[in-house]
Short mmCIF file of C-alpha atoms in Angstrom, two decimals:
data_model
loop_
_atom_site.label_atom_id
_atom_site.label_comp_id
_atom_site.label_asym_id
_atom_site.label_seq_id
_atom_site.Cartn_x
_atom_site.Cartn_y
_atom_site.Cartn_z
CA MET A 1 2.15 -6.00 17.91
CA GLY A 2 5.02 -6.78 15.62
CA ILE A 3 6.02 -5.30 12.29
CA GLU A 4 3.85 -8.05 10.41
CA ASP A 5 0.86 -6.44 11.93
CA PHE A 6 1.32 -3.34 10.18
CA GLY A 7 2.32 -4.48 6.53
CA GLY A 8 1.12 -6.35 3.69
CA GLY A 9 1.74 -7.33 0.07
CA GLN A 10 2.52 -10.42 -1.64
CA THR A 11 4.36 -13.46 -0.77
CA PRO A 12 7.26 -14.43 -3.07
CA GLN A 13 5.37 -17.70 -3.80
CA SER A 14 2.32 -15.84 -5.49
CA ASP A 15 1.34 -16.94 -8.95
CA VAL A 16 -0.27 -13.60 -9.80
CA LEU A 17 2.15 -10.63 -9.75
CA VAL A 18 0.49 -7.40 -8.57
CA VAL A 19 2.21 -4.24 -9.49
CA THR A 20 1.29 -0.51 -9.26
CA THR A 21 3.12 0.21 -12.55
CA ASN A 22 1.87 0.06 -16.10
CA ASP A 23 4.42 -2.58 -17.04
CA VAL A 24 6.84 -4.99 -15.59
CA PRO A 25 10.53 -4.66 -16.56
CA GLY A 26 11.71 -7.69 -18.39
CA TYR A 27 8.13 -8.90 -19.34
CA GLN A 28 5.87 -8.02 -22.17
CA VAL A 29 2.14 -7.98 -21.91
CA GLU A 30 0.65 -10.71 -24.18
CA ARG A 31 -2.97 -9.99 -23.21
CA ILE A 32 -5.14 -7.63 -21.37
CA ILE A 33 -8.09 -9.35 -19.71
CA GLY A 34 -9.67 -6.35 -18.20
CA GLU A 35 -10.40 -4.62 -14.87
CA VAL A 36 -10.55 -6.72 -11.68
CA PHE A 37 -11.26 -5.61 -8.15
CA GLY A 38 -11.54 -7.00 -4.70
CA LEU A 39 -13.84 -5.38 -2.08
CA THR A 40 -14.58 -5.69 1.58
CA VAL A 41 -16.51 -3.61 3.94
CA ARG A 42 -15.51 -3.70 7.66
CA SER A 43 -17.44 -2.27 10.64
CA ARG A 44 -15.70 -0.83 13.68
CA HIS A 45 -16.64 -2.59 16.89
CA LEU A 46 -17.66 -0.38 19.85
CA GLY A 47 -14.40 -1.23 21.89
CA SER A 48 -12.17 0.17 19.02
CA GLN A 49 -14.15 3.33 18.62
CA ILE A 50 -14.19 4.02 22.34
CA GLY A 51 -10.35 3.28 22.50
CA ALA A 52 -9.80 5.41 19.38
CA GLY A 53 -11.88 8.29 20.84
CA LEU A 54 -9.82 8.30 24.20
CA LYS A 55 -6.48 8.05 22.35
CA SER A 56 -7.46 10.92 19.85
CA MET A 57 -7.57 13.10 23.04
CA VAL A 58 -3.95 12.59 23.95
CA GLY A 59 -2.59 11.97 20.45
CA GLY A 60 -0.63 9.17 19.01
CA GLU A 61 -1.15 6.32 16.65
CA LEU A 62 -4.44 4.40 16.73
CA LYS A 63 -2.71 0.97 16.67
CA GLY A 64 -5.94 -1.00 16.76
CA LEU A 65 -7.57 0.89 13.81
CA THR A 66 -4.18 0.69 12.03
CA LYS A 67 -4.22 -3.03 12.34
CA THR A 68 -7.79 -3.32 11.25
CA LEU A 69 -7.24 -1.27 8.15
CA VAL A 70 -4.02 -3.17 7.23
CA GLU A 71 -6.12 -6.55 7.63
CA THR A 72 -8.92 -5.05 5.44
CA ARG A 73 -6.55 -4.00 2.79
CA ASN A 74 -4.91 -7.36 2.61
CA GLN A 75 -8.26 -9.02 2.40
CA ALA A 76 -9.24 -6.82 -0.49
CA MET A 77 -5.81 -7.62 -2.23
CA GLU A 78 -6.41 -11.40 -1.74
CA ARG A 79 -9.89 -11.04 -3.32
CA LEU A 80 -8.38 -9.06 -6.26
CA VAL A 81 -5.67 -11.79 -6.98
CA GLU A 82 -8.43 -14.52 -6.62
CA GLN A 83 -10.47 -12.77 -9.30
CA ALA A 84 -7.45 -12.10 -11.57
CA ARG A 85 -6.47 -15.87 -11.25
CA ALA A 86 -10.09 -17.04 -12.02
CA ARG A 87 -10.16 -15.01 -15.25
CA GLY A 88 -6.73 -16.47 -16.46
CA ALA A 89 -4.40 -13.72 -15.48
CA ASN A 90 -0.86 -14.04 -14.13
CA ALA A 91 -0.47 -10.31 -13.33
CA VAL A 92 -2.52 -7.25 -12.25
CA LEU A 93 -1.09 -4.03 -13.55
CA MET A 94 -1.90 -0.52 -12.28
CA MET A 95 -3.19 -1.79 -8.87
CA ARG A 96 -4.75 0.82 -6.61
CA PHE A 97 -6.76 1.06 -3.48
CA ASP A 98 -9.74 3.16 -2.92
CA VAL A 99 -11.03 3.69 0.78
CA THR A 100 -14.41 5.25 1.54
CA GLU A 101 -16.77 5.43 4.46
CA ALA A 102 -19.67 3.07 3.97
CA ALA A 103 -22.89 4.75 5.28
CA ASP A 104 -21.25 5.70 8.70
CA VAL A 105 -21.17 2.05 9.78
CA GLY A 106 -17.74 0.94 8.33
CA THR A 107 -15.04 1.32 5.90
CA GLU A 108 -15.01 0.00 2.24
CA VAL A 109 -11.82 -0.89 0.77
CA CYS A 110 -11.40 -1.77 -2.84
CA ALA A 111 -8.37 -3.04 -4.51
CA TYR A 112 -8.52 -2.65 -8.34
CA GLY A 113 -6.34 -3.01 -11.49
CA THR A 114 -5.92 -4.43 -14.80
CA ALA A 115 -5.64 -8.18 -15.20
CA ALA A 116 -3.23 -9.29 -17.74
CA VAL A 117 -1.08 -12.16 -18.95
CA ILE A 118 2.61 -11.39 -19.14
CA ALA A 119 5.63 -13.37 -20.29
CA ARG A 120 9.29 -12.78 -20.10
CA ALA A 121 10.55 -10.69 -22.91
#
């Protein structure tokens, strides 16, 4: 597995800027559209659970689970951007992730933030 398997974020070509800050230097907020979110729930398959259980006995990173969580976060982020775009935004401010267990069958990941229209100041 390469480094690309363990990271995420936007590509430089994205038409919707996503930031974790309240504002974007050099830009002004022209309009706040409102909250947007992207949600996904992933179950763990039996093979990864057994492998994780064995690995937890000897210690170390659970690379299979790490890769799954990265993919899950990226999917939630993609859905967040799709929703913002559909509502006419070109930015999502104050983006955050929320991760919870979903009824002991999987992991729920929600990417959320404030959709806005921004313009160069």
